[in-house]
Coordinates of N, CA and C in Angstrom, one line a residue:
X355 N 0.8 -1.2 0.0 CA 0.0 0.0 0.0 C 0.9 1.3 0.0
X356 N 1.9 1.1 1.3 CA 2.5 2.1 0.7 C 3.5 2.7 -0.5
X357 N 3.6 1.5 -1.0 CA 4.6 1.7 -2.8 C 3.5 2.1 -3.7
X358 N 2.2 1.8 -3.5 CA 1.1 1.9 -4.4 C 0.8 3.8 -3.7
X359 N 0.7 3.9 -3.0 CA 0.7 5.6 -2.4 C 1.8 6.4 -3.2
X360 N 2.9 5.9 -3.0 CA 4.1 6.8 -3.5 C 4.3 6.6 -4.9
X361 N 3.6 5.8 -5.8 CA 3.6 5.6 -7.2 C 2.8 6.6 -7.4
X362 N 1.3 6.9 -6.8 CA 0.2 7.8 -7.7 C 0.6 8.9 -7.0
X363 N 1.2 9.0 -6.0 CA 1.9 10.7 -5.7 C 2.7 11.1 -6.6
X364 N 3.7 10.0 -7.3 CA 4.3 10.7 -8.6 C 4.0 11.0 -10.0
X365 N 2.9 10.0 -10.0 CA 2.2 10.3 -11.3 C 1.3 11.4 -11.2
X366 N 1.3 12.0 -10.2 CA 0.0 13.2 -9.6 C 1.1 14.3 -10.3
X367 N 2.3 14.7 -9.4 CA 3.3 15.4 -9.5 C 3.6 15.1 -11.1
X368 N 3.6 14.4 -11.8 CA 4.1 14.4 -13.4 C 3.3 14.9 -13.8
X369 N 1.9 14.7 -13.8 CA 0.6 15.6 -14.7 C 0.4 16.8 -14.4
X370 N 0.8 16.9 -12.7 CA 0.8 18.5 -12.6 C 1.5 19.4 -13.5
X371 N 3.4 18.7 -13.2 CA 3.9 19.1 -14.0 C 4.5 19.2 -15.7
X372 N 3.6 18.2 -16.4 CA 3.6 18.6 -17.7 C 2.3 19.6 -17.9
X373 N 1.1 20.1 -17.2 CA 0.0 20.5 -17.8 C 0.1 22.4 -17.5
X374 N 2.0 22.2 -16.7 CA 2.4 23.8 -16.6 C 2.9 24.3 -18.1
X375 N 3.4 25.4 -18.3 CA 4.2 25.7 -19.3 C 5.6 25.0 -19.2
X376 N 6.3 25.0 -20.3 CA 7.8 24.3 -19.9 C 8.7 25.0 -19.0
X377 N 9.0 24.2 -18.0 CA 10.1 24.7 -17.2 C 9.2 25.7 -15.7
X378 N 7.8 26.0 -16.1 CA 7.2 27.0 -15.0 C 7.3 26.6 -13.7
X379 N 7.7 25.2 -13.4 CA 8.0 25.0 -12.0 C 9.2 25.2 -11.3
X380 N 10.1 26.5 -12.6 CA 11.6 26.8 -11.9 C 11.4 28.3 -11.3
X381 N 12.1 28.1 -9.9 CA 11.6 29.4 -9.2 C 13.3 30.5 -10.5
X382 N 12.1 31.9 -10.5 CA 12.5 33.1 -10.9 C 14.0 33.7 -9.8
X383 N 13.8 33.5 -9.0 CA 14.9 34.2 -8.1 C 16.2 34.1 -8.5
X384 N 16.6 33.2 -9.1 CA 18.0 32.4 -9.9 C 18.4 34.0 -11.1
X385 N 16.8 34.1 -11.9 CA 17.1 34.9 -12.9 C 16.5 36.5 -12.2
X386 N 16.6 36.7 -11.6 CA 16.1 38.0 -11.1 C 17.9 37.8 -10.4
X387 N 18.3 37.6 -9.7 CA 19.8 37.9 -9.0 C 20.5 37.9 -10.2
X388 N 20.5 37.0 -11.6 CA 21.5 37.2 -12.5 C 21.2 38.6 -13.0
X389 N 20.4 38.3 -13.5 CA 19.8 39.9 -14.0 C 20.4 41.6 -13.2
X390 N 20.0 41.3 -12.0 CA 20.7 42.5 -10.9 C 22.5 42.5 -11.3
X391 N 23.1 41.3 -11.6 CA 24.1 41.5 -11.8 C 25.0 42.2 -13.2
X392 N 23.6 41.6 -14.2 CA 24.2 42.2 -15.7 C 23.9 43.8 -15.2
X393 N 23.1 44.6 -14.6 CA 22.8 45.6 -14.8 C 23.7 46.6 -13.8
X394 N 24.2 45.7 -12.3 CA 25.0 46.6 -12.0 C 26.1 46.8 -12.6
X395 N 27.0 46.0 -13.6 CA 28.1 45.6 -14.4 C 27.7 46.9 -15.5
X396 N 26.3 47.0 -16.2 CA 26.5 47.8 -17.1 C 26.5 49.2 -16.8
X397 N 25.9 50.0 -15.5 CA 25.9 51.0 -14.9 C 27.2 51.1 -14.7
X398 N 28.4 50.6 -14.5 CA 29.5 50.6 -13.5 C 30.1 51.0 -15.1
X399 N 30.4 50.5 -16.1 CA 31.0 50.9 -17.3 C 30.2 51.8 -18.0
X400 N 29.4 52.5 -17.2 CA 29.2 53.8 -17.9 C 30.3 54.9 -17.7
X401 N 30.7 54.5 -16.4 CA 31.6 55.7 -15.8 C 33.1 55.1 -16.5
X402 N 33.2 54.1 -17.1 CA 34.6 54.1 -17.6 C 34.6 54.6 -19.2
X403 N 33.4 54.8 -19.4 CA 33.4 55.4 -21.2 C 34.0 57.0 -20.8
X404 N 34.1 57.1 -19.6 CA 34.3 59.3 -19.7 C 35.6 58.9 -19.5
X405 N 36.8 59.6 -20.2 CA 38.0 59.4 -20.3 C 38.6 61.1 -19.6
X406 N 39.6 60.6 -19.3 CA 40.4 62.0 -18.7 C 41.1 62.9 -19.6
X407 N 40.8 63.9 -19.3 CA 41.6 65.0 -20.8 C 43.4 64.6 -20.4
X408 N 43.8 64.2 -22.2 CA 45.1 64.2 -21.9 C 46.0 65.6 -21.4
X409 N 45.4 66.4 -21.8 CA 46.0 68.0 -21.6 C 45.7 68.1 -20.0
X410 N 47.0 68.2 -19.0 CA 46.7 68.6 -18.0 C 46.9 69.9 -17.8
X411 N 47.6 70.2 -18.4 CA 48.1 72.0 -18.4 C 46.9 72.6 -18.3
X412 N 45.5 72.5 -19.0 CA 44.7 73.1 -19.3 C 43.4 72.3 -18.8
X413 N 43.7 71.5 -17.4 CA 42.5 70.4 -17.0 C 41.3 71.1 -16.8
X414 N 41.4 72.2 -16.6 CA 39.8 72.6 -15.8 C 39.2 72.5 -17.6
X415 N 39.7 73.5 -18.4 CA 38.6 73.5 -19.5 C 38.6 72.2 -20.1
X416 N 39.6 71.2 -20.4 CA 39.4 69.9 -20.7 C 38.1 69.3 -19.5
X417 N 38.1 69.1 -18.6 CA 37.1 68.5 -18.0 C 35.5 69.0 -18.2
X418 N 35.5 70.9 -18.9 CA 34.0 71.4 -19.0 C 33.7 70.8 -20.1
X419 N 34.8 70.7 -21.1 CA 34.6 69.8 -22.9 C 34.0 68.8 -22.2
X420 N 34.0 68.2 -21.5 CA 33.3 66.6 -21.3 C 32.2 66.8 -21.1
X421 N 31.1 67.7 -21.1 CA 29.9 67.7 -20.7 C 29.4 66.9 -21.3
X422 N 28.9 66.6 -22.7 CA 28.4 65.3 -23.3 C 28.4 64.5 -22.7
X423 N 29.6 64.1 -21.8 CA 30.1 62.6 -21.3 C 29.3 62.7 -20.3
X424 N 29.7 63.9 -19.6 CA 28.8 63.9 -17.8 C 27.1 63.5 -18.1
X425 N 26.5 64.5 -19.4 CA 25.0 64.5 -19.2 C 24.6 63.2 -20.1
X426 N 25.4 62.2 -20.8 CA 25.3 60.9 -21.0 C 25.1 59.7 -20.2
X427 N 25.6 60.3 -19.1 CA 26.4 59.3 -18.4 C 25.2 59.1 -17.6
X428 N 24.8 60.3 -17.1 CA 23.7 60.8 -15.7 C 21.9 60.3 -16.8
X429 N 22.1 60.5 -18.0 CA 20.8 60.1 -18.3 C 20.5 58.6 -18.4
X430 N 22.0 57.9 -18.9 CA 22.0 57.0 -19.2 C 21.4 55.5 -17.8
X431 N 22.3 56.4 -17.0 CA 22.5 55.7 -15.4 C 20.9 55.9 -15.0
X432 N 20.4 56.8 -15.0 CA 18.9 57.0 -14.6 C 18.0 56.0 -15.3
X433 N 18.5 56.1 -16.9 CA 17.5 54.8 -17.1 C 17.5 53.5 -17.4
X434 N 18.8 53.2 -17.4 CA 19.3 51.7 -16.6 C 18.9 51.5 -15.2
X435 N 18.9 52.8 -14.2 CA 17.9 52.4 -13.0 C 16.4 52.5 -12.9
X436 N 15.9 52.8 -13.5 CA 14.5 53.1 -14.1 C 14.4 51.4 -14.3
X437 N 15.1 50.8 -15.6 CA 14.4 49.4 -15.9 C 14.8 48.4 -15.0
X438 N 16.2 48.8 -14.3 CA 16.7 47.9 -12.9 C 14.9 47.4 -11.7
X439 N 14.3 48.9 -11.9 CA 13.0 49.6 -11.0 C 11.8 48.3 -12.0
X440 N 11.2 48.7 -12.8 CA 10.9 47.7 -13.7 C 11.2 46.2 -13.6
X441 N 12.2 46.2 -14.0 CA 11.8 44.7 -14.0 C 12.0 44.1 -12.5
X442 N 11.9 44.8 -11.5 CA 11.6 44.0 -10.4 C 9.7 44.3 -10.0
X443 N 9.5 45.0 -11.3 CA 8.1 45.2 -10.3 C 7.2 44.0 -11.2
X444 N 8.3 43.8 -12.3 CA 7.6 42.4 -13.0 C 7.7 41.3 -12.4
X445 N 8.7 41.1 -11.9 CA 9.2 40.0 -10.8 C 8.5 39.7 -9.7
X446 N 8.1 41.0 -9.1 CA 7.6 40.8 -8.3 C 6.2 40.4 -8.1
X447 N 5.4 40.3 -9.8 CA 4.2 39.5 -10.1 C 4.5 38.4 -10.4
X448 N 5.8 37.9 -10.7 CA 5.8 36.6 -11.9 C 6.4 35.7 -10.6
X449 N 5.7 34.3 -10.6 CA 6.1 33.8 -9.5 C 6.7 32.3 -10.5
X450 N 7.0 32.2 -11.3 CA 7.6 31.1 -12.1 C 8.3 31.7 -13.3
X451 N 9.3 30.7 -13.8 CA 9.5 31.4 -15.6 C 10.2 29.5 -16.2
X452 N 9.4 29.6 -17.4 CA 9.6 28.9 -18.1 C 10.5 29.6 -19.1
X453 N 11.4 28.7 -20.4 CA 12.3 28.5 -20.9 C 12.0 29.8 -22.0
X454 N 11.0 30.4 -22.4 CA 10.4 31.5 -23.3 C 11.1 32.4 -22.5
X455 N 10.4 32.1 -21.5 CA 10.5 33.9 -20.2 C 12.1 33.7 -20.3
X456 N 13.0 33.0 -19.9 CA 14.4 32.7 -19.5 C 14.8 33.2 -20.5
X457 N 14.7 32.9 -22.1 CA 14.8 33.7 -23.5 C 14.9 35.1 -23.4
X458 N 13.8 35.6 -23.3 CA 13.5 36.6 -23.5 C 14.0 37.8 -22.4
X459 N 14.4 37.3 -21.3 CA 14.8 38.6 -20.3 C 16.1 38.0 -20.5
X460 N 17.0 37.3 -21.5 CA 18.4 37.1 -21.5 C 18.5 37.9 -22.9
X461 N 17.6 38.4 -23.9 CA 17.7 39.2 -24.4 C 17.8 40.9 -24.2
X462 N 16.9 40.8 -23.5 CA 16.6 42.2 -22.5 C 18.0 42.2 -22.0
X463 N 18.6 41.3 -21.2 CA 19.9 42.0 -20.4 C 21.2 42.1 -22.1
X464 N 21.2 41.6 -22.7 CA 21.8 41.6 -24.0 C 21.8 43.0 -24.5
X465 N 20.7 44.0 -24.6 CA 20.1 45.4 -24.9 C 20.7 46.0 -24.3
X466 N 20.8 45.6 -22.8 CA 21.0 46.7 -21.4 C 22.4 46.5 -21.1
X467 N 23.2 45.7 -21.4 CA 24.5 45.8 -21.4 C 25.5 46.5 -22.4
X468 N 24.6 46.4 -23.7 CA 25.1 47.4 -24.7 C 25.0 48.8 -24.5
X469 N 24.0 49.3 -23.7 CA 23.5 50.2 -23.4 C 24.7 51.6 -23.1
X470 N 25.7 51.0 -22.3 CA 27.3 51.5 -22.1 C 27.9 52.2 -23.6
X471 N 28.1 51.0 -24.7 CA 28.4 51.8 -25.9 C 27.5 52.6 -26.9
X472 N 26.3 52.5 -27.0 CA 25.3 53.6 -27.2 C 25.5 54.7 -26.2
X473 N 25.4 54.9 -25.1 CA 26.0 56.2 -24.4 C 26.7 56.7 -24.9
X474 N 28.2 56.3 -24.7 CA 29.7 56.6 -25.2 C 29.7 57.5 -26.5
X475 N 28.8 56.3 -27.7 CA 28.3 57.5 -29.0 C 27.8 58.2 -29.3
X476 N 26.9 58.7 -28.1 CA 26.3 59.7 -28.2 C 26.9 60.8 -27.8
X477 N 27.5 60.8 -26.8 CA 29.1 61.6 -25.8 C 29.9 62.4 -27.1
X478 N 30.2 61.2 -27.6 CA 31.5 61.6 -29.0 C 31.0 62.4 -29.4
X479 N 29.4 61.9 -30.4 CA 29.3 62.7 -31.5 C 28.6 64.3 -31.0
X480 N 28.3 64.7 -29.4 CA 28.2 66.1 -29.3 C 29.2 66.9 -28.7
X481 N 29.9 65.7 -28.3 CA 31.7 66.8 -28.2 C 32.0 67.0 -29.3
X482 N 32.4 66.1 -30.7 CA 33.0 66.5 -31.7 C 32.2 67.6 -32.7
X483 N 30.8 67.5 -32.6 CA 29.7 68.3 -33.4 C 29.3 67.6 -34.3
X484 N 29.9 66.2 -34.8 CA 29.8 65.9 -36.4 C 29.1 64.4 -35.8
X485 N 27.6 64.0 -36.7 CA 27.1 62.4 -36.2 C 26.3 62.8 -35.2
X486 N 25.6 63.9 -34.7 CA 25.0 64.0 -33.2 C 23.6 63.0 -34.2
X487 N 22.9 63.2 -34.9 CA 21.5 62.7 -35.3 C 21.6 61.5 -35.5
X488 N 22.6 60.9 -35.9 CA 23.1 59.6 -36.1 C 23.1 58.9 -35.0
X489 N 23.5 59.3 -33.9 CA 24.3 58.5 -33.0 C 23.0 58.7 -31.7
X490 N 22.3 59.8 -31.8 CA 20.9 60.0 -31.4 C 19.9 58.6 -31.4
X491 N 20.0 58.7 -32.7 CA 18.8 57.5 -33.5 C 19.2 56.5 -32.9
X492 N 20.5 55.8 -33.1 CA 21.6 54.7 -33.0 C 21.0 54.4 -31.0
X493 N 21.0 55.3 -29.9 CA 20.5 55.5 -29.0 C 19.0 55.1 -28.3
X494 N 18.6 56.0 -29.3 CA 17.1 56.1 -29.3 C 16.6 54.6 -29.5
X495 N 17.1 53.6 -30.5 CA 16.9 52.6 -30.8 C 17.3 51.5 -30.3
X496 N 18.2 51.8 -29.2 CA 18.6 50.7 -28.5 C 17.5 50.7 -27.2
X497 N 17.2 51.8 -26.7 CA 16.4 51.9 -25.6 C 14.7 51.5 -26.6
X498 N 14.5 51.8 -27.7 CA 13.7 51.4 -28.2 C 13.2 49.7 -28.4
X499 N 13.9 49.1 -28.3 CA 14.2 47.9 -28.0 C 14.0 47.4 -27.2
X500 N 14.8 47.5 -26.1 CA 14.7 47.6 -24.5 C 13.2 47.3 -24.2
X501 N 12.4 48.7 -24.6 CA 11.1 49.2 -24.0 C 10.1 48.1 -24.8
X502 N 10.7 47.5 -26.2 CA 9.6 46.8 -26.4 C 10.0 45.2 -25.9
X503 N 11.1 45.1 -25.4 CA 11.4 43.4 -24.7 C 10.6 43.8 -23.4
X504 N 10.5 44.8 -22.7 CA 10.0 44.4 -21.4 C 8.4 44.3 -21.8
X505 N 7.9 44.6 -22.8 CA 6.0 44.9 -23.1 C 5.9 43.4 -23.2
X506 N 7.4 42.8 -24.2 CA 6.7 41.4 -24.4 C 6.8 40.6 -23.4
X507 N 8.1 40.6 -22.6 CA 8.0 40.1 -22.0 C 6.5 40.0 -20.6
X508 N 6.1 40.9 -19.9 CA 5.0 41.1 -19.2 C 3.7 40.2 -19.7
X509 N 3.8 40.9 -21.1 CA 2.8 40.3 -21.5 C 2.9 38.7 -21.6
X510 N 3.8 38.3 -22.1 CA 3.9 36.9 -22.2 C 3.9 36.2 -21.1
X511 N 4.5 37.0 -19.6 CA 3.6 36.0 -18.8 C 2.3 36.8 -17.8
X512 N 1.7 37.4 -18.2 CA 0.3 37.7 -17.6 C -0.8 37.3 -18.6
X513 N -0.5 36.7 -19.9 CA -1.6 36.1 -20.7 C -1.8 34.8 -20.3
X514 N -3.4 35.2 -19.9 CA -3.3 33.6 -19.9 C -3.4 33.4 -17.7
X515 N -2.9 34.5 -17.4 CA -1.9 34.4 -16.0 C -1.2 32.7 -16.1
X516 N -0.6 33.1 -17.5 CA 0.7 32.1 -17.7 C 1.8 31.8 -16.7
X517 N 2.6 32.8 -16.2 CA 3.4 33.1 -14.6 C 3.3 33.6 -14.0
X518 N 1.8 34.1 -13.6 CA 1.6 35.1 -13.1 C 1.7 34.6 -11.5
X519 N 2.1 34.6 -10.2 CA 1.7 34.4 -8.7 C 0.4 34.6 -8.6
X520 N -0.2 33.8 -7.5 CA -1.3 33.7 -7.2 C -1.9 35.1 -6.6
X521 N -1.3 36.1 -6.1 CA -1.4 37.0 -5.1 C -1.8 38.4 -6.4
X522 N -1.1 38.3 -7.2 CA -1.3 39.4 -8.6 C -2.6 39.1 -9.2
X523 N -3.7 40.4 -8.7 CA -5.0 40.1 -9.4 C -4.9 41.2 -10.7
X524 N -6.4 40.9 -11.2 CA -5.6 40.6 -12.8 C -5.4 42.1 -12.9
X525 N -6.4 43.6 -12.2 CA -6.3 45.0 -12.0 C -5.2 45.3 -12.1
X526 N -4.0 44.5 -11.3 CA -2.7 45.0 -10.4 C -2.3 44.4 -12.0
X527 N -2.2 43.2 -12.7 CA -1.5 43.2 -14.0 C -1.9 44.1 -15.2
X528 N -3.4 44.6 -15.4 CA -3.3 46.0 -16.4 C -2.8 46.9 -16.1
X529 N -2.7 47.4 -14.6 CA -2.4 48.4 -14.3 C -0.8 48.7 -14.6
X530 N 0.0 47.6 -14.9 CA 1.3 47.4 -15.1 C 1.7 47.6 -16.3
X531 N 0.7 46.6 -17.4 CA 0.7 46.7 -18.9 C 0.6 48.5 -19.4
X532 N -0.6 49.2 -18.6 CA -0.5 50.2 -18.9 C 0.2 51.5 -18.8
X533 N 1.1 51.0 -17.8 CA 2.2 52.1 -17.6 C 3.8 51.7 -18.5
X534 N 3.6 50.2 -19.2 CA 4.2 49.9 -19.8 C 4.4 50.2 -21.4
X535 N 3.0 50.0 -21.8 CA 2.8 50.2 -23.3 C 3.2 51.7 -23.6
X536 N 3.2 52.8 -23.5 CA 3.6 53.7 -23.8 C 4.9 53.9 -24.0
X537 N 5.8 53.4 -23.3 CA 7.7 53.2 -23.4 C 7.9 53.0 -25.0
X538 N 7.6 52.3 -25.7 CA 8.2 52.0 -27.1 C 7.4 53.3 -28.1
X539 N 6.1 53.8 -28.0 CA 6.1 55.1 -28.4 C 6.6 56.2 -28.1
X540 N 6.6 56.3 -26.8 CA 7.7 57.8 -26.5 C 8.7 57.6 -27.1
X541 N 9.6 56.5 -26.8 CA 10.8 56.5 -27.2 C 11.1 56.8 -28.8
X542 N 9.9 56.5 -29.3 CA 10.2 56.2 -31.1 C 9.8 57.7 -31.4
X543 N 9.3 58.3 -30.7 CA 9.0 59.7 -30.8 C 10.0 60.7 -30.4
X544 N 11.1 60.2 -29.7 CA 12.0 61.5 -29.0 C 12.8 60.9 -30.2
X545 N 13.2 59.6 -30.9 CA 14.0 59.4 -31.5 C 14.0 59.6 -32.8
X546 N 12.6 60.2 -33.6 CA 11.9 60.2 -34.4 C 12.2 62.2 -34.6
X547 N 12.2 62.5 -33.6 CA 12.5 64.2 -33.5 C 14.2 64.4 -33.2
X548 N 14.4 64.0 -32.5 CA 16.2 63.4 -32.5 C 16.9 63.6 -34.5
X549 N 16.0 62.9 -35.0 CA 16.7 62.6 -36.6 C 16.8 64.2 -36.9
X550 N 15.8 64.6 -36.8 CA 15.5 66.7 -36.9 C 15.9 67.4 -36.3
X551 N 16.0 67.2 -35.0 CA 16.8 67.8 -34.1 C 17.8 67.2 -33.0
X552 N 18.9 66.8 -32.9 CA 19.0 66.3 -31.7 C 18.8 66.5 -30.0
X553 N 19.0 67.6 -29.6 CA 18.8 67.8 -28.5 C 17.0 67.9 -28.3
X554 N 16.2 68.3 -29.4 CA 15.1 67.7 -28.8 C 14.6 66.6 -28.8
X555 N 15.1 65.8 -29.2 CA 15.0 64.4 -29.0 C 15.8 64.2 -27.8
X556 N 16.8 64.5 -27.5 CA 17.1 63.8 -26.0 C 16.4 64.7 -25.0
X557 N 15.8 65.6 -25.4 CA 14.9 66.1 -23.9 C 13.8 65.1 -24.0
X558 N 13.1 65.1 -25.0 CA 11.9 64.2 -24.7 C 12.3 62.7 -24.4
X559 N 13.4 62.2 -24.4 CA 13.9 61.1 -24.1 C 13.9 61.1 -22.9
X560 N 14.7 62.7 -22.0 CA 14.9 62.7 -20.5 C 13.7 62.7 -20.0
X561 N 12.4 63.4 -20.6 CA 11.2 63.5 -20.2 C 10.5 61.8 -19.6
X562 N 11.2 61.2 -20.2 CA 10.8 59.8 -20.2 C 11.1 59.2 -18.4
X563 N 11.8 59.8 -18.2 CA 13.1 59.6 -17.0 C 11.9 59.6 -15.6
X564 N 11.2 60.7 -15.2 CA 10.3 61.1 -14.1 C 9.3 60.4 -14.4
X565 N 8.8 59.8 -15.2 CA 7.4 59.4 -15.5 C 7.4 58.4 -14.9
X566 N 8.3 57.4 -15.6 CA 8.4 55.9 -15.4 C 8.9 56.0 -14.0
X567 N 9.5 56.4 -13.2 CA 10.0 56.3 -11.6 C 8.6 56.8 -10.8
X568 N 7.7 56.9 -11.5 CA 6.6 57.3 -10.4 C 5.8 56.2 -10.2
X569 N 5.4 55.5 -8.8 CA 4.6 54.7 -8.7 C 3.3 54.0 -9.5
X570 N 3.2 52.7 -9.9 CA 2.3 52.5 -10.4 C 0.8 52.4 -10.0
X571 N -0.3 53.1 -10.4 CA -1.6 52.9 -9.6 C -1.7 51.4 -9.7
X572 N -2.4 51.1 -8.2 CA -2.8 49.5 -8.4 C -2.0 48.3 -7.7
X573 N -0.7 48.5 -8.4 CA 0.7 47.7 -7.8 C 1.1 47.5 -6.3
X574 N 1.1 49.1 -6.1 CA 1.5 48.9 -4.4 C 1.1 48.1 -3.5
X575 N -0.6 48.7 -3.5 CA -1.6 47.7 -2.9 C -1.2 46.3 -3.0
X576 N -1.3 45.7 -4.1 CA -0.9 44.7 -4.6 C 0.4 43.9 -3.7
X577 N 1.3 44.5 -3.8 CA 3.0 44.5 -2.7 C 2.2 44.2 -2.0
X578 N 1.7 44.5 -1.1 CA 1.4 44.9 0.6 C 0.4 43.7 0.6
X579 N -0.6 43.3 -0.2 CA -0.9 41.6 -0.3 C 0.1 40.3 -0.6
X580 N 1.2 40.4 -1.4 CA 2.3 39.7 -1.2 C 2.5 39.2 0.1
X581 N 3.1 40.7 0.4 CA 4.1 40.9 1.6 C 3.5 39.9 2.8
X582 N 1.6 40.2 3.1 CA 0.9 39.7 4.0 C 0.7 38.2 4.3
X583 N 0.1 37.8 2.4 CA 0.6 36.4 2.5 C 1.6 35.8 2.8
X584 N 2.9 35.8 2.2 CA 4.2 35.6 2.2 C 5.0 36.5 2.9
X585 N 4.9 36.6 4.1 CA 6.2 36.9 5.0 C 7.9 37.0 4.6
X586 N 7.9 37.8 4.1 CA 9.5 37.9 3.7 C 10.0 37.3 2.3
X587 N 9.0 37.5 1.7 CA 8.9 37.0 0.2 C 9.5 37.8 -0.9
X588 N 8.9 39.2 -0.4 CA 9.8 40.1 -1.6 C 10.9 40.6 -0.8

């Protein structure tokens, strides 16, 4: 009786776990700590793209030339921590990830690590004067990217509440999609005015910067039911 008990407990456990998505029964924490680490690595070589003026005789005005680099660096770092902000507040819905989801946010860090040499070219080309619209676009389209891996990603697991945690009702996941979907239009729009002008395109780019850091309606609430069920969870 008891070999016949522990047979149909496994066969229970097998159907459960083929009738998940593939892989859905691997806890996320593995890829949410990898992830924290591509992103503090790419923040950290933002600050090595600013180089030191070789002319020391004349350091103070060599260091004011660097402005491009300084306000590259500071926009850049803002919104690398912006999507650092992000994708934990997707994490913080998604209570599994199958082999799609693992794909897909290993692309996303792939974007966000390049993110360093798109800065850098944007730096050059408004110190030198020559390529600013180029290297604008070239920018614009990397974060353009970015904005549209995290839509899919979300989406791909709240359809369905494919990986969604039990605790994330469905309010708390539109309310997320919809502070989401707008990222890959603004961006295609500051980058879109960028080609015409450059510096108005990186203001409406910076414009992007305060929005997304403001709390999501819906979400918080949401946290504070986690937190209640699960004690020390997030």
């Amino acid at each position: 009786m008891r070999w016949f008990r522990a047979a149909n407990d496994g066969s229970t456990k097998d159907t459960t776990r083929s009738s998940n998505p593939i892989g859905a029964e691997r806890d996320p924490k593995r890829l949410v700590t990898f992830s924290d680490a591509v992103i503090a690595i790419a923040v950290t070589l933002l600050v090595l793209e600013i180089q030191p003026p070789e002319d020391t005789e004349h350091l103070l005005g060599g260091l004011i030339e660097l402005w491009p680099s300084y306000v590259a660096y500071a926009i850049t770092f803002l919104l690398i921590g912006q999507m650092w902000v992000n994708h934990h507040v997707m994490f913080d819905h998604i209570g599994s990830a199958d082999r799609p989801l693992l794909l897909l946010n290993t692309l996303l860090l792939m974007v966000i690590a390049f993110l360093p040499f798109a800065s850098s070219l944007l730096a050059h080309a408004f110190e030198s004067g020559h390529g600013k619209q180029t290297a604008l676009i070239f920018y614009g389209a990397t974060y353009e990217l970015a904005a549209i891996l995290f839509n899919v990603i979300w989406e791909y697991a709240r359809h369905g509440r494919r990986l969604l945690n039990s605790a994330t009702d469905n309010d708390t996941a539109r309310a997320i999609s919809r502070r989401f979907r707008p990222a890959p239009f603004w961006i295609a729009a500051g980058t879109a005015l960028g080609a015409l002008h450059p510096v108005v395109g990186l203001v409406v780019v910076i414009a992007f910067v305060p929005f997304y850091w403001w709390p999501i309606n819906g979400e918080v609430a949401s946290i504070r039911r986690i937190r209640e069920q699960s004690p020390g969870a997030l």
